[in-house]
Amino acid sequence: MVIYRRMTPEDVPFISKLEEETFSMPWSASSFLEMISKEDARYYVAEEDGRILGGCGVLMVAGEGNITNVVIAPASRNRGIGTAMLQHLMMEGDKEGLTAYTLEVRVSNVVAIHVYEKLGFESVGVRPGFYEKPAEDALIFWKR
């Protein structure tokens, strides 16, 4: 059974390695350690039988959540874990008074875009040249 829980410092080495394997501009372990200690941030992992399957995080600003990271281990993709993990993040955020969520995603990341749309996010604009390595625009998504 998959459980969703707060990210701990012990989870960070795996999550940062997973980011390195997944993204061209990954967050460092020190960045994750800094974020999980912030009062206005919440980071979560999906775990099954003691194995971390993925992680995600949100920065809380003025009643809105900026989703900063979503990463799923390759062997755990296409199981609905990313969707469920984001649902958990938003359920917890709602309890803390968040009323809207935003995120950016590469225009070419059709799998993630599908997940976000399934969760009720809507594309409201483009950030030209937002990503590097390779250079690419980002879609701005909001769920209000």
PDB file of C-alpha atoms in Angstrom:
ATOM      1  CA  MET A   1       0.000   0.000   0.000  1.00  0.00           C
ATOM      2  CA  VAL A   2       1.283   3.462  -0.900  1.00  0.00           C
ATOM      3  CA  ILE A   3       1.377   6.015   1.896  1.00  0.00           C
ATOM      4  CA  TYR A   4       1.883   9.763   1.542  1.00  0.00           C
ATOM      5  CA  ARG A   5       3.778  11.575   4.277  1.00  0.00           C
ATOM      6  CA  ARG A   6       5.941  14.613   4.997  1.00  0.00           C
ATOM      7  CA  MET A   7       9.439  14.481   3.561  1.00  0.00           C
ATOM      8  CA  THR A   8      12.187  14.048   6.165  1.00  0.00           C
ATOM      9  CA  PRO A   9      15.909  14.840   5.951  1.00  0.00           C
ATOM     10  CA  GLU A  10      16.497  11.080   5.565  1.00  0.00           C
ATOM     11  CA  ASP A  11      14.421  11.097   2.353  1.00  0.00           C
ATOM     12  CA  VAL A  12      16.402  13.920   0.738  1.00  0.00           C
ATOM     13  CA  PRO A  13      19.360  11.913  -0.677  1.00  0.00           C
ATOM     14  CA  PHE A  14      16.990   9.650  -2.616  1.00  0.00           C
ATOM     15  CA  ILE A  15      14.754  12.492  -3.810  1.00  0.00           C
ATOM     16  CA  SER A  16      17.687  14.648  -4.927  1.00  0.00           C
ATOM     17  CA  LYS A  17      19.224  11.669  -6.785  1.00  0.00           C
ATOM     18  CA  LEU A  18      15.852  10.993  -8.421  1.00  0.00           C
ATOM     19  CA  GLU A  19      15.703  14.652  -9.511  1.00  0.00           C
ATOM     20  CA  GLU A  20      19.231  14.351 -10.989  1.00  0.00           C
ATOM     21  CA  GLU A  21      18.130  11.296 -12.988  1.00  0.00           C
ATOM     22  CA  THR A  22      14.891  12.939 -14.136  1.00  0.00           C
ATOM     23  CA  PHE A  23      15.515  16.641 -14.756  1.00  0.00           C
ATOM     24  CA  SER A  24      18.147  18.624 -16.617  1.00  0.00           C
ATOM     25  CA  MET A  25      18.195  21.263 -13.862  1.00  0.00           C
ATOM     26  CA  PRO A  26      17.628  19.295 -10.639  1.00  0.00           C
ATOM     27  CA  TRP A  27      17.457  20.702  -7.163  1.00  0.00           C
ATOM     28  CA  SER A  28      20.418  19.852  -4.933  1.00  0.00           C
ATOM     29  CA  ALA A  29      20.128  17.951  -1.679  1.00  0.00           C
ATOM     30  CA  SER A  30      20.952  21.160   0.184  1.00  0.00           C
ATOM     31  CA  SER A  31      18.090  22.963  -1.586  1.00  0.00           C
ATOM     32  CA  PHE A  32      15.659  20.254  -0.491  1.00  0.00           C
ATOM     33  CA  LEU A  33      16.991  20.308   3.069  1.00  0.00           C
ATOM     34  CA  GLU A  34      16.497  24.069   3.150  1.00  0.00           C
ATOM     35  CA  MET A  35      12.966  23.842   1.758  1.00  0.00           C
ATOM     36  CA  ILE A  36      11.720  21.093   4.073  1.00  0.00           C
ATOM     37  CA  SER A  37      12.778  23.189   7.064  1.00  0.00           C
ATOM     38  CA  LYS A  38      10.910  26.330   5.919  1.00  0.00           C
ATOM     39  CA  GLU A  39       7.792  27.308   7.837  1.00  0.00           C
ATOM     40  CA  ASP A  40       5.933  28.174   4.617  1.00  0.00           C
ATOM     41  CA  ALA A  41       6.797  25.005   2.656  1.00  0.00           C
ATOM     42  CA  ARG A  42       5.445  21.467   2.707  1.00  0.00           C
ATOM     43  CA  TYR A  43       7.195  18.566   1.001  1.00  0.00           C
ATOM     44  CA  TYR A  44       5.793  15.059   0.739  1.00  0.00           C
ATOM     45  CA  VAL A  45       6.890  11.629  -0.419  1.00  0.00           C
ATOM     46  CA  ALA A  46       5.031   8.580  -1.658  1.00  0.00           C
ATOM     47  CA  GLU A  47       6.308   5.427   0.035  1.00  0.00           C
ATOM     48  CA  GLU A  48       5.526   1.745  -0.458  1.00  0.00           C
ATOM     49  CA  ASP A  49       7.039  -1.077   1.586  1.00  0.00           C
ATOM     50  CA  GLY A  50       9.747   1.250   2.864  1.00  0.00           C
ATOM     51  CA  ARG A  51      10.725   2.461  -0.638  1.00  0.00           C
ATOM     52  CA  ILE A  52      10.333   6.077  -1.709  1.00  0.00           C
ATOM     53  CA  LEU A  53       8.448   6.263  -5.026  1.00  0.00           C
ATOM     54  CA  GLY A  54       8.444  10.027  -5.522  1.00  0.00           C
ATOM     55  CA  GLY A  55       8.175  13.422  -3.955  1.00  0.00           C
ATOM     56  CA  CYS A  56       6.532  16.798  -4.366  1.00  0.00           C
ATOM     57  CA  GLY A  57       6.481  20.138  -2.653  1.00  0.00           C
ATOM     58  CA  VAL A  58       4.590  23.381  -2.300  1.00  0.00           C
ATOM     59  CA  LEU A  59       5.508  26.870  -1.146  1.00  0.00           C
ATOM     60  CA  MET A  60       2.654  28.622   0.624  1.00  0.00           C
ATOM     61  CA  VAL A  61       2.365  32.349  -0.138  1.00  0.00           C
ATOM     62  CA  ALA A  62      -0.603  34.560   0.797  1.00  0.00           C
ATOM     63  CA  GLY A  63      -3.101  31.679   0.816  1.00  0.00           C
ATOM     64  CA  GLU A  64      -1.887  30.190  -2.469  1.00  0.00           C
ATOM     65  CA  GLY A  65       0.326  27.195  -3.100  1.00  0.00           C
ATOM     66  CA  ASN A  66       3.172  27.296  -5.608  1.00  0.00           C
ATOM     67  CA  ILE A  67       3.924  23.661  -6.458  1.00  0.00           C
ATOM     68  CA  THR A  68       7.687  23.608  -6.923  1.00  0.00           C
ATOM     69  CA  ASN A  69       8.602  19.969  -7.486  1.00  0.00           C
ATOM     70  CA  VAL A  70       6.974  16.758  -8.624  1.00  0.00           C
ATOM     71  CA  VAL A  71       9.118  13.702  -9.352  1.00  0.00           C
ATOM     72  CA  ILE A  72       8.262  10.004  -9.607  1.00  0.00           C
ATOM     73  CA  ALA A  73      10.730   7.114  -9.865  1.00  0.00           C
ATOM     74  CA  PRO A  74      10.675   5.588 -13.373  1.00  0.00           C
ATOM     75  CA  ALA A  75       9.594   2.146 -12.106  1.00  0.00           C
ATOM     76  CA  SER A  76       6.635   3.739 -10.311  1.00  0.00           C
ATOM     77  CA  ARG A  77       5.285   5.845 -13.161  1.00  0.00           C
ATOM     78  CA  ASN A  78       1.910   5.171 -14.787  1.00  0.00           C
ATOM     79  CA  ARG A  79       0.456   3.875 -11.505  1.00  0.00           C
ATOM     80  CA  GLY A  80      -1.394   7.047 -10.522  1.00  0.00           C
ATOM     81  CA  ILE A  81       1.127   7.830  -7.788  1.00  0.00           C
ATOM     82  CA  GLY A  82       1.862  11.345  -9.036  1.00  0.00           C
ATOM     83  CA  THR A  83      -1.842  12.133  -9.179  1.00  0.00           C
ATOM     84  CA  ALA A  84      -2.481  10.731  -5.694  1.00  0.00           C
ATOM     85  CA  MET A  85       0.587  12.476  -4.270  1.00  0.00           C
ATOM     86  CA  LEU A  86      -0.594  15.835  -5.629  1.00  0.00           C
ATOM     87  CA  GLN A  87      -4.092  15.175  -4.297  1.00  0.00           C
ATOM     88  CA  HIS A  88      -2.533  14.570  -0.874  1.00  0.00           C
ATOM     89  CA  LEU A  89      -0.477  17.785  -1.157  1.00  0.00           C
ATOM     90  CA  MET A  90      -3.586  19.804  -2.032  1.00  0.00           C
ATOM     91  CA  MET A  91      -5.724  18.167   0.661  1.00  0.00           C
ATOM     92  CA  GLU A  92      -3.082  19.074   3.249  1.00  0.00           C
ATOM     93  CA  GLY A  93      -2.746  22.569   1.770  1.00  0.00           C
ATOM     94  CA  ASP A  94      -6.507  23.073   1.935  1.00  0.00           C
ATOM     95  CA  LYS A  95      -6.367  22.232   5.665  1.00  0.00           C
ATOM     96  CA  GLU A  96      -3.778  24.999   6.053  1.00  0.00           C
ATOM     97  CA  GLY A  97      -5.992  27.516   4.266  1.00  0.00           C
ATOM     98  CA  LEU A  98      -4.646  27.400   0.731  1.00  0.00           C
ATOM     99  CA  THR A  99      -7.343  28.371  -1.762  1.00  0.00           C
ATOM    100  CA  ALA A 100      -5.474  28.068  -5.071  1.00  0.00           C
ATOM    101  CA  TYR A 101      -2.463  26.267  -6.541  1.00  0.00           C
ATOM    102  CA  THR A 102      -0.097  27.161  -9.353  1.00  0.00           C
ATOM    103  CA  LEU A 103       2.819  25.523 -11.117  1.00  0.00           C
ATOM    104  CA  GLU A 104       4.912  25.684 -14.274  1.00  0.00           C
ATOM    105  CA  VAL A 105       5.535  22.761 -16.589  1.00  0.00           C
ATOM    106  CA  ARG A 106       7.556  22.328 -19.773  1.00  0.00           C
ATOM    107  CA  VAL A 107       5.330  22.666 -22.825  1.00  0.00           C
ATOM    108  CA  SER A 108       6.676  19.296 -24.035  1.00  0.00           C
ATOM    109  CA  ASN A 109       5.835  17.394 -20.827  1.00  0.00           C
ATOM    110  CA  VAL A 110       2.537  15.979 -22.067  1.00  0.00           C
ATOM    111  CA  VAL A 111       2.334  13.313 -19.341  1.00  0.00           C
ATOM    112  CA  ALA A 112       2.542  15.893 -16.539  1.00  0.00           C
ATOM    113  CA  ILE A 113       0.178  18.243 -18.358  1.00  0.00           C
ATOM    114  CA  HIS A 114      -2.384  15.426 -18.552  1.00  0.00           C
ATOM    115  CA  VAL A 115      -2.065  14.791 -14.793  1.00  0.00           C
ATOM    116  CA  TYR A 116      -2.489  18.481 -13.967  1.00  0.00           C
ATOM    117  CA  GLU A 117      -5.528  18.830 -16.232  1.00  0.00           C
ATOM    118  CA  LYS A 118      -7.054  15.691 -14.703  1.00  0.00           C
ATOM    119  CA  LEU A 119      -6.657  17.354 -11.285  1.00  0.00           C
ATOM    120  CA  GLY A 120      -8.521  20.456 -12.457  1.00  0.00           C
ATOM    121  CA  PHE A 121      -5.600  22.728 -13.295  1.00  0.00           C
ATOM    122  CA  GLU A 122      -6.036  25.065 -16.258  1.00  0.00           C
ATOM    123  CA  SER A 123      -3.334  26.569 -18.441  1.00  0.00           C
ATOM    124  CA  VAL A 124      -3.530  30.351 -18.155  1.00  0.00           C
ATOM    125  CA  GLY A 125      -0.394  31.469 -19.973  1.00  0.00           C
ATOM    126  CA  VAL A 126       3.156  30.849 -21.082  1.00  0.00           C
ATOM    127  CA  ARG A 127       6.493  31.831 -19.560  1.00  0.00           C
ATOM    128  CA  PRO A 128       8.766  32.161 -22.605  1.00  0.00           C
ATOM    129  CA  GLY A 129      12.211  30.641 -22.134  1.00  0.00           C
ATOM    130  CA  PHE A 130      11.482  29.621 -18.534  1.00  0.00           C
ATOM    131  CA  TYR A 131      13.518  26.420 -18.751  1.00  0.00           C
ATOM    132  CA  GLU A 132      17.137  25.871 -19.713  1.00  0.00           C
ATOM    133  CA  LYS A 133      18.985  22.699 -20.784  1.00  0.00           C
ATOM    134  CA  PRO A 134      17.182  22.610 -23.203  1.00  0.00           C
ATOM    135  CA  ALA A 135      15.641  26.035 -23.568  1.00  0.00           C
ATOM    136  CA  GLU A 136      11.879  25.718 -23.517  1.00  0.00           C
ATOM    137  CA  ASP A 137       8.757  27.649 -22.615  1.00  0.00           C
ATOM    138  CA  ALA A 138       6.682  26.788 -19.566  1.00  0.00           C
ATOM    139  CA  LEU A 139       2.931  26.575 -19.354  1.00  0.00           C
ATOM    140  CA  ILE A 140       1.516  28.310 -16.290  1.00  0.00           C
ATOM    141  CA  PHE A 141      -1.220  26.280 -14.636  1.00  0.00           C
ATOM    142  CA  TRP A 142      -3.664  27.355 -11.937  1.00  0.00           C
ATOM    143  CA  LYS A 143      -6.271  25.500  -9.920  1.00  0.00           C
ATOM    144  CA  ARG A 144      -8.618  27.903  -8.146  1.00  0.00           C
TER     145      ARG A 144
END
